[in-house]
PDB file of C-alpha atoms in Angstrom:
ATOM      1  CA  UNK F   1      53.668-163.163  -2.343  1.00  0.00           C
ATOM      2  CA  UNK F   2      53.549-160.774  -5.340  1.00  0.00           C
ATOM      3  CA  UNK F   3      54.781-157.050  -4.306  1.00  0.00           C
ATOM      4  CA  UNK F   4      52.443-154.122  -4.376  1.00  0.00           C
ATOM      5  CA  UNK F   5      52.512-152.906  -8.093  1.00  0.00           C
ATOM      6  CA  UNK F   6      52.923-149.071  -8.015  1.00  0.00           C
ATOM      7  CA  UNK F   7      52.914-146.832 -11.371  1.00  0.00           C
ATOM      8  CA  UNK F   8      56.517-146.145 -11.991  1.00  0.00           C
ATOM      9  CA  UNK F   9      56.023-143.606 -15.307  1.00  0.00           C
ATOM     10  CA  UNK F  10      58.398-140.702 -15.312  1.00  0.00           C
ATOM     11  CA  UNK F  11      58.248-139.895 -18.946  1.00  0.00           C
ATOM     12  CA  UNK F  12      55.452-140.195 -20.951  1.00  0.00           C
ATOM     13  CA  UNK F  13      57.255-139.657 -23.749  1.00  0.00           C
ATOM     14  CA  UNK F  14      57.714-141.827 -26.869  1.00  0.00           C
ATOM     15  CA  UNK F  15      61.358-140.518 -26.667  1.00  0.00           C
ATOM     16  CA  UNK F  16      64.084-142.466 -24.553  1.00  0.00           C
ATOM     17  CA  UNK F  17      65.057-140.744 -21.754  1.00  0.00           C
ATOM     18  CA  UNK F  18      68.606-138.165 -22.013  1.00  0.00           C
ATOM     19  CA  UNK F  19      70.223-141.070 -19.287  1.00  0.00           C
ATOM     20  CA  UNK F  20      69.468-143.698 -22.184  1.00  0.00           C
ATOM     21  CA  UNK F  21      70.078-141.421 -25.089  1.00  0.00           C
ATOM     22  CA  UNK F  22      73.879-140.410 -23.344  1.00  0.00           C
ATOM     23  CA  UNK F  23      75.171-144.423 -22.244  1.00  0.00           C
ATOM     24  CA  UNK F  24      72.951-146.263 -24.719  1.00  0.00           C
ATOM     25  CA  UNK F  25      75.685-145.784 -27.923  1.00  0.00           C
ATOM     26  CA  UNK F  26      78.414-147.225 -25.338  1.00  0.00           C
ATOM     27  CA  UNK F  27      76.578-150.422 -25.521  1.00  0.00           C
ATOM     28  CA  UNK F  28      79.145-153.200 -27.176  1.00  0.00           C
ATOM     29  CA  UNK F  29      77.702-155.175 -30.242  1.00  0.00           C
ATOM     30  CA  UNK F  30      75.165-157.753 -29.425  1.00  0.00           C
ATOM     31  CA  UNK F  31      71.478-158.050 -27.946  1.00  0.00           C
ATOM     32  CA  UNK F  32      70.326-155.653 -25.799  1.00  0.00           C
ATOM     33  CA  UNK F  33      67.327-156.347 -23.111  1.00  0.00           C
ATOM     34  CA  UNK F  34      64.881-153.629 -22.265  1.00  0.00           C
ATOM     35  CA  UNK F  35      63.821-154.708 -18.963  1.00  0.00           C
ATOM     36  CA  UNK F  36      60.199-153.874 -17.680  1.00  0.00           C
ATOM     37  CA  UNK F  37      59.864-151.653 -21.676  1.00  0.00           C
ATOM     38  CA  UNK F  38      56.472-150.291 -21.385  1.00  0.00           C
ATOM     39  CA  UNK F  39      55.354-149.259 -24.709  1.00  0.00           C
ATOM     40  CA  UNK F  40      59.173-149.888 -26.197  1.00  0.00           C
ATOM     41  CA  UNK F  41      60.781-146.026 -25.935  1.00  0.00           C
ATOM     42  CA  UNK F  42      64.424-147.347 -24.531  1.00  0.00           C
ATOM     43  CA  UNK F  43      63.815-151.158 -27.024  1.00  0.00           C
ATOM     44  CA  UNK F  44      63.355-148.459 -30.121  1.00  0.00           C
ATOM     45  CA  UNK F  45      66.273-146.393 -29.327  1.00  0.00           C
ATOM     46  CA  UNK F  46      68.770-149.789 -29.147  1.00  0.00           C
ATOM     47  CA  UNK F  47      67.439-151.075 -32.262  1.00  0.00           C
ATOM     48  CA  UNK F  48      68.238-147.761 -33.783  1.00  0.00           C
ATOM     49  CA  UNK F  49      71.648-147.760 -32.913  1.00  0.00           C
ATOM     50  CA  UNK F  50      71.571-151.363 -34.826  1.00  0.00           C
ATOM     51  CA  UNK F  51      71.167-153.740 -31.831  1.00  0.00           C
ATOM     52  CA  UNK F  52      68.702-156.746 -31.833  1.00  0.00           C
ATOM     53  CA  UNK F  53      66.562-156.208 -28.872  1.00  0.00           C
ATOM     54  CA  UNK F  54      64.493-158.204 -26.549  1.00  0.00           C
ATOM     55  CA  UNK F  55      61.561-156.232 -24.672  1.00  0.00           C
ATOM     56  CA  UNK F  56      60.228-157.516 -21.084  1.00  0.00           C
ATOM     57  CA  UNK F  57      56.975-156.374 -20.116  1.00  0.00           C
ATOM     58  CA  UNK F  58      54.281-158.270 -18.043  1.00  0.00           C
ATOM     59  CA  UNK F  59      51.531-155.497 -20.070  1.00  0.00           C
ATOM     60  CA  UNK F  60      50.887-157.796 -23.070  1.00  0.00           C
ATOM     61  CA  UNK F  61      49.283-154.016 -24.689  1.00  0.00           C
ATOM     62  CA  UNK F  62      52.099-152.218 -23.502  1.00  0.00           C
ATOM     63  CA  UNK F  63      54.136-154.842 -25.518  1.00  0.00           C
ATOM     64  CA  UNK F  64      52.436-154.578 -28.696  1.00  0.00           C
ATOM     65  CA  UNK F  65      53.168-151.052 -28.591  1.00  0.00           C
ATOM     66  CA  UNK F  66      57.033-151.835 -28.020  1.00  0.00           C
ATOM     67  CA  UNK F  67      56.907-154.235 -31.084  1.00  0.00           C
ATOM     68  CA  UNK F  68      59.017-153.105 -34.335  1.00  0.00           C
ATOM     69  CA  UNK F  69      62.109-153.797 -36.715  1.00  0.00           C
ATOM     70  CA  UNK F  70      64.623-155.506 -34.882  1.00  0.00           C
ATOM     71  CA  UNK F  71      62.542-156.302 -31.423  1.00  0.00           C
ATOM     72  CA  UNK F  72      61.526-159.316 -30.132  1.00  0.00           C
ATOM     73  CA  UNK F  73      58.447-158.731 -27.508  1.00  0.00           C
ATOM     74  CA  UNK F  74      58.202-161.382 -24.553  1.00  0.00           C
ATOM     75  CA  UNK F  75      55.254-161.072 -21.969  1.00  0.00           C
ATOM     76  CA  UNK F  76      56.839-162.287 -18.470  1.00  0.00           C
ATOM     77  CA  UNK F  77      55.594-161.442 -15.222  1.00  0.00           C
ATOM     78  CA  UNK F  78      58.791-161.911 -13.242  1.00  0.00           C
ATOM     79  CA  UNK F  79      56.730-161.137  -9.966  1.00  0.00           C
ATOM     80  CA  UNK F  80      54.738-163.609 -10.004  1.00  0.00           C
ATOM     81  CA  UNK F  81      55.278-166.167  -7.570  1.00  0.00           C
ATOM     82  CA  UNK F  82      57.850-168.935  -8.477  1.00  0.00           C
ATOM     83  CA  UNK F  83      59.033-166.712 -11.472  1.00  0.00           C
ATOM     84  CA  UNK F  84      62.144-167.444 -12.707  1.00  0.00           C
ATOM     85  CA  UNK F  85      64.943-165.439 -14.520  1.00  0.00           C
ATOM     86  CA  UNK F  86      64.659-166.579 -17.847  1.00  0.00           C
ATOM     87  CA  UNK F  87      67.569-165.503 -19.400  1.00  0.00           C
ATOM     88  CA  UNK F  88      70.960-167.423 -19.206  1.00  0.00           C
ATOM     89  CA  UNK F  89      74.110-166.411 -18.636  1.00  0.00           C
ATOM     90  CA  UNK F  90      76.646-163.586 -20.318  1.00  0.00           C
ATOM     91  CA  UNK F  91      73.552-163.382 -22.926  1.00  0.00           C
ATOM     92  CA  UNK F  92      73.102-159.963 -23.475  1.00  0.00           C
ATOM     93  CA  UNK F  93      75.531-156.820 -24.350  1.00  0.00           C
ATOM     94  CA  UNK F  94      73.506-154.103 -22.419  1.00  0.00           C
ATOM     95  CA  UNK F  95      71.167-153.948 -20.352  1.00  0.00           C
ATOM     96  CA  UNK F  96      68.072-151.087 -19.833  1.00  0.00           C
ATOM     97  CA  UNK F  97      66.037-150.581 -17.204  1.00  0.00           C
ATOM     98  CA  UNK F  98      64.000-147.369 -16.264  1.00  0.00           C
ATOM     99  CA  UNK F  99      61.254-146.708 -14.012  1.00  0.00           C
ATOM    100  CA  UNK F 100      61.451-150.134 -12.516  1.00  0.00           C
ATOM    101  CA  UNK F 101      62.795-151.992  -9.551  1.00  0.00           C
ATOM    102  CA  UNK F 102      62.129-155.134  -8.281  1.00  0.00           C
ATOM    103  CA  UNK F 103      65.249-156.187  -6.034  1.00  0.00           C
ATOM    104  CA  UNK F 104      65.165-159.956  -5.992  1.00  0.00           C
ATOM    105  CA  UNK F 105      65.623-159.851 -10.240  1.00  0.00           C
ATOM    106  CA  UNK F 106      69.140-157.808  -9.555  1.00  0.00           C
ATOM    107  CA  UNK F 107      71.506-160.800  -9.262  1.00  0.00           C
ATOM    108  CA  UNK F 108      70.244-162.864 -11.848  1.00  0.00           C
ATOM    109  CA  UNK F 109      69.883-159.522 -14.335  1.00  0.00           C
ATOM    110  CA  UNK F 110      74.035-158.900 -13.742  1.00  0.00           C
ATOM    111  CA  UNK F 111      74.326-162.994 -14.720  1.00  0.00           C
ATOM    112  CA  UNK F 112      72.691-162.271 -17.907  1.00  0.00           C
ATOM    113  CA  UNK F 113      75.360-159.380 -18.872  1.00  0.00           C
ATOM    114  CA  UNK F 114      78.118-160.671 -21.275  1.00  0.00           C
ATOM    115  CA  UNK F 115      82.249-160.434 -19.916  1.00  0.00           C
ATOM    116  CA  UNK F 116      82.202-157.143 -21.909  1.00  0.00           C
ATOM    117  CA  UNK F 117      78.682-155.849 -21.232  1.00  0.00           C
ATOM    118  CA  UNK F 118      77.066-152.746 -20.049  1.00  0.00           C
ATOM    119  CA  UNK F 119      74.230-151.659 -17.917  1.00  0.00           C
ATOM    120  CA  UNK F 120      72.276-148.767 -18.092  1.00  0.00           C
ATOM    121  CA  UNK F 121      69.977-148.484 -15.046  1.00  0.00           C
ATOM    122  CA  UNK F 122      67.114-145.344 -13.789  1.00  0.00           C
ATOM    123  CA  UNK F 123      64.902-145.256 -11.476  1.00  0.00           C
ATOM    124  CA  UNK F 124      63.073-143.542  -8.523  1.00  0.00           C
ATOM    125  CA  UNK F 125      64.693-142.995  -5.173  1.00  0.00           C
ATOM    126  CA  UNK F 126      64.006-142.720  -1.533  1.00  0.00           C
ATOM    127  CA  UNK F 127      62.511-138.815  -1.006  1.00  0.00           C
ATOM    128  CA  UNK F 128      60.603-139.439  -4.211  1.00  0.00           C
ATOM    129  CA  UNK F 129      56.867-139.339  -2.107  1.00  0.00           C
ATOM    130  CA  UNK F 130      57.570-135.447  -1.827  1.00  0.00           C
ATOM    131  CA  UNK F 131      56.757-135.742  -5.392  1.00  0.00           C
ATOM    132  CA  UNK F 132      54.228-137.843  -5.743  1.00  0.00           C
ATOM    133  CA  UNK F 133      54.110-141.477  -6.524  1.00  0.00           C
ATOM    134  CA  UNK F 134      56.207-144.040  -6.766  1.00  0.00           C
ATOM    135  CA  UNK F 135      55.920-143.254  -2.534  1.00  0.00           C
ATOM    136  CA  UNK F 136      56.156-146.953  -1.453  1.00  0.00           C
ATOM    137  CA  UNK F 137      59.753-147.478   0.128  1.00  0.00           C
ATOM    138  CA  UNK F 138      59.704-151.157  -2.247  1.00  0.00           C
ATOM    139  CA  UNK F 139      60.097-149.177  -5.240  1.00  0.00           C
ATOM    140  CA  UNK F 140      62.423-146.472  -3.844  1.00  0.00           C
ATOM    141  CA  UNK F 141      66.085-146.843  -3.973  1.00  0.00           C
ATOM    142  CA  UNK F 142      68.140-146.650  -1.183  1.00  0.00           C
ATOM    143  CA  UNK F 143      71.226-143.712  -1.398  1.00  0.00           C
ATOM    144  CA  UNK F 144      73.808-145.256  -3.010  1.00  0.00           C
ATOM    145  CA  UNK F 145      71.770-148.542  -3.502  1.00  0.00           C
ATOM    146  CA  UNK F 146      72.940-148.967  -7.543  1.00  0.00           C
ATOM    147  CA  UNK F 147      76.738-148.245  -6.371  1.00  0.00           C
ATOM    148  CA  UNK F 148      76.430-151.012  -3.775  1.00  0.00           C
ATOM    149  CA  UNK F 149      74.810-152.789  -6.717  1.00  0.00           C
ATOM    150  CA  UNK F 150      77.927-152.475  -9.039  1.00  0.00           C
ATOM    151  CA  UNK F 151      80.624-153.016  -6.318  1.00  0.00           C
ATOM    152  CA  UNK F 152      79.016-156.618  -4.845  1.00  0.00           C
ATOM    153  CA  UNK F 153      78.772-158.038  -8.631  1.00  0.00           C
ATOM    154  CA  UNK F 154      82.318-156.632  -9.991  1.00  0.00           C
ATOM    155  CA  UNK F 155      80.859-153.379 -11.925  1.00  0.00           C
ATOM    156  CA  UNK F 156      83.180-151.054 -13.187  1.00  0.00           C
ATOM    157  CA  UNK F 157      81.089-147.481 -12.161  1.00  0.00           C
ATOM    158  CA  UNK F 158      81.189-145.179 -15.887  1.00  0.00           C
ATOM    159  CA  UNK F 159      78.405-142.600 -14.438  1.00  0.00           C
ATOM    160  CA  UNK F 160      76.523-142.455 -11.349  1.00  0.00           C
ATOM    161  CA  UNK F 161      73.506-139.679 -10.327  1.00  0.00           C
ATOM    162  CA  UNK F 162      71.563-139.598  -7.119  1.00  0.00           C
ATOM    163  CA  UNK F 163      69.014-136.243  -6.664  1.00  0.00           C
ATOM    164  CA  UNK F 164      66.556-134.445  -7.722  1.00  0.00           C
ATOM    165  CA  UNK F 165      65.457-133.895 -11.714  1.00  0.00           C
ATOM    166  CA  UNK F 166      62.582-131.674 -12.907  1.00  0.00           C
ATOM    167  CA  UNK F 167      61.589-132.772 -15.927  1.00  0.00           C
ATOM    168  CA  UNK F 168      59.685-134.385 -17.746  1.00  0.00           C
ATOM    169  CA  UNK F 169      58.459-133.951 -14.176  1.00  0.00           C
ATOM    170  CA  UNK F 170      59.661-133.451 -10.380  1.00  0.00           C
ATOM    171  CA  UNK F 171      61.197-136.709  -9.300  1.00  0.00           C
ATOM    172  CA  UNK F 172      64.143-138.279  -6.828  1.00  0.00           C
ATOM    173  CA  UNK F 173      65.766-140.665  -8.915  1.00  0.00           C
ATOM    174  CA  UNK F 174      68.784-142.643  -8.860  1.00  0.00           C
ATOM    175  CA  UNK F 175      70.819-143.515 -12.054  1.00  0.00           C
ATOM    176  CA  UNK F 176      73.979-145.606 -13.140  1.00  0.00           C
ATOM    177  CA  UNK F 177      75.810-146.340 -16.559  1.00  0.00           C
ATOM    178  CA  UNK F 178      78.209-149.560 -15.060  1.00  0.00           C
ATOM    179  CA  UNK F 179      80.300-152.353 -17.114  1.00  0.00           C
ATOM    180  CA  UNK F 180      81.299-155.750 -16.705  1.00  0.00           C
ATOM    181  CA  UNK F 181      85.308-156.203 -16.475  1.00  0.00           C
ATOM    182  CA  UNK F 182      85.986-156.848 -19.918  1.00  0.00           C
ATOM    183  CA  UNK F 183      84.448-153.637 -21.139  1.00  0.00           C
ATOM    184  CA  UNK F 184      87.480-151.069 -22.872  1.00  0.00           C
ATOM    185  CA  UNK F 185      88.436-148.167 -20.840  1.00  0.00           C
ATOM    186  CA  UNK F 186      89.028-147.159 -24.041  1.00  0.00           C
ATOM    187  CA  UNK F 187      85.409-147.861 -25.297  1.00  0.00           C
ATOM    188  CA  UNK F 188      83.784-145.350 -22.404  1.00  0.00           C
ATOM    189  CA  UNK F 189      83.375-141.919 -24.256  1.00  0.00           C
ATOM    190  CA  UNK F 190      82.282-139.528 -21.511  1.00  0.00           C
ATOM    191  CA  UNK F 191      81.080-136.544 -23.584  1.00  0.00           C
ATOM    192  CA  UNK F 192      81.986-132.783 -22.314  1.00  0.00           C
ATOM    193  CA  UNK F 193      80.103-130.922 -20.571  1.00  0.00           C
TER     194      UNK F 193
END
């Protein structure tokens, strides 16, 4: 049975979000997956930073828009029923997903994440229907839901947010920057504040 598909757009904005924008130059050397890319803001930032990039949508128009130097588009519904993780294992050096969750891809996602990789990971969170939609608890995250995330599949936690943010509009959202084990300590420049 196929979930109900709720809109999940926080930013209309061609630009990647300041989440993206602040972990995204952290990501190692090697392909990056935009997960779920809509029109290709977070697969255009990677490929500026020099990183070949594959973009996920299931929106084959949303995809064309995502197209450019540097990104391969694939159109995968990964929600249809007997969908299967197409991606193999340790494949990719980051990993990008905003505005999207759909909880039984998780495991298989964190397989595709090389020894050294990093994850870069927004979305909405339970309270969010005081704001509007998404409002359906399936595409909510639970409080501390992306830390429980990191800790069962051996994450190493760079940046974690859980509350409220008001632009580009009101929203509950829930964000993590995490690494696999072999990432540098070194490698994790946390700018000041």
């Amino acid at each position: 049975m196929t979930e109900l598909k709720e809109p999940l757009i926080l930013s209309g904005d061609a630009q990647a979000s300041p989440w993206v924008q602040r972990f995204a130059p952290l990501i190692p050397g090697g392909e990056v997956l935009d997960l779920a890319c809509g029109s290709g803001r977070h697969a255009r930032h990677a490929a500026a930073l020099g990183h070949a990039v594959v973009a996920v949508d299931r929106d084959a128009e949303a995809l064309a828009a995502a197209a450019g130097l540097g990104i391969v588009t694939s159109q995968i519904d990964l929600e249809e029923a007997g969908a299967a993780w197409p991606f193999g294992p340790a494949r990719f050096a980051g990993i990008i997903v905003a505005n999207y969750l759909h909880r039984p891809l998780l495991a298989a996602m964190l397989q595709s994440l090389a020894p050294n990789g990093l994850l870069i990971y927004e979305t909405f969170a339970e309270g969010n229907a005081a704001f509007g939609k998404p409002s359906n608890p399936a595409f909510l995250l639970a409080p501390g839901e992306l830390l429980q995330l990191a800790a069962d599949h051996g994450l190493r936690v760079i940046a974690f947010e859980d509350g409220v943010v008001n632009s580009p509009k009101p929203a509950m959202v829930q964000r993590i920057c995490a690494v696999k084990p072999d990432f540098p300590r070194e490698a994790a420049l946390l700018p000041s504040f």
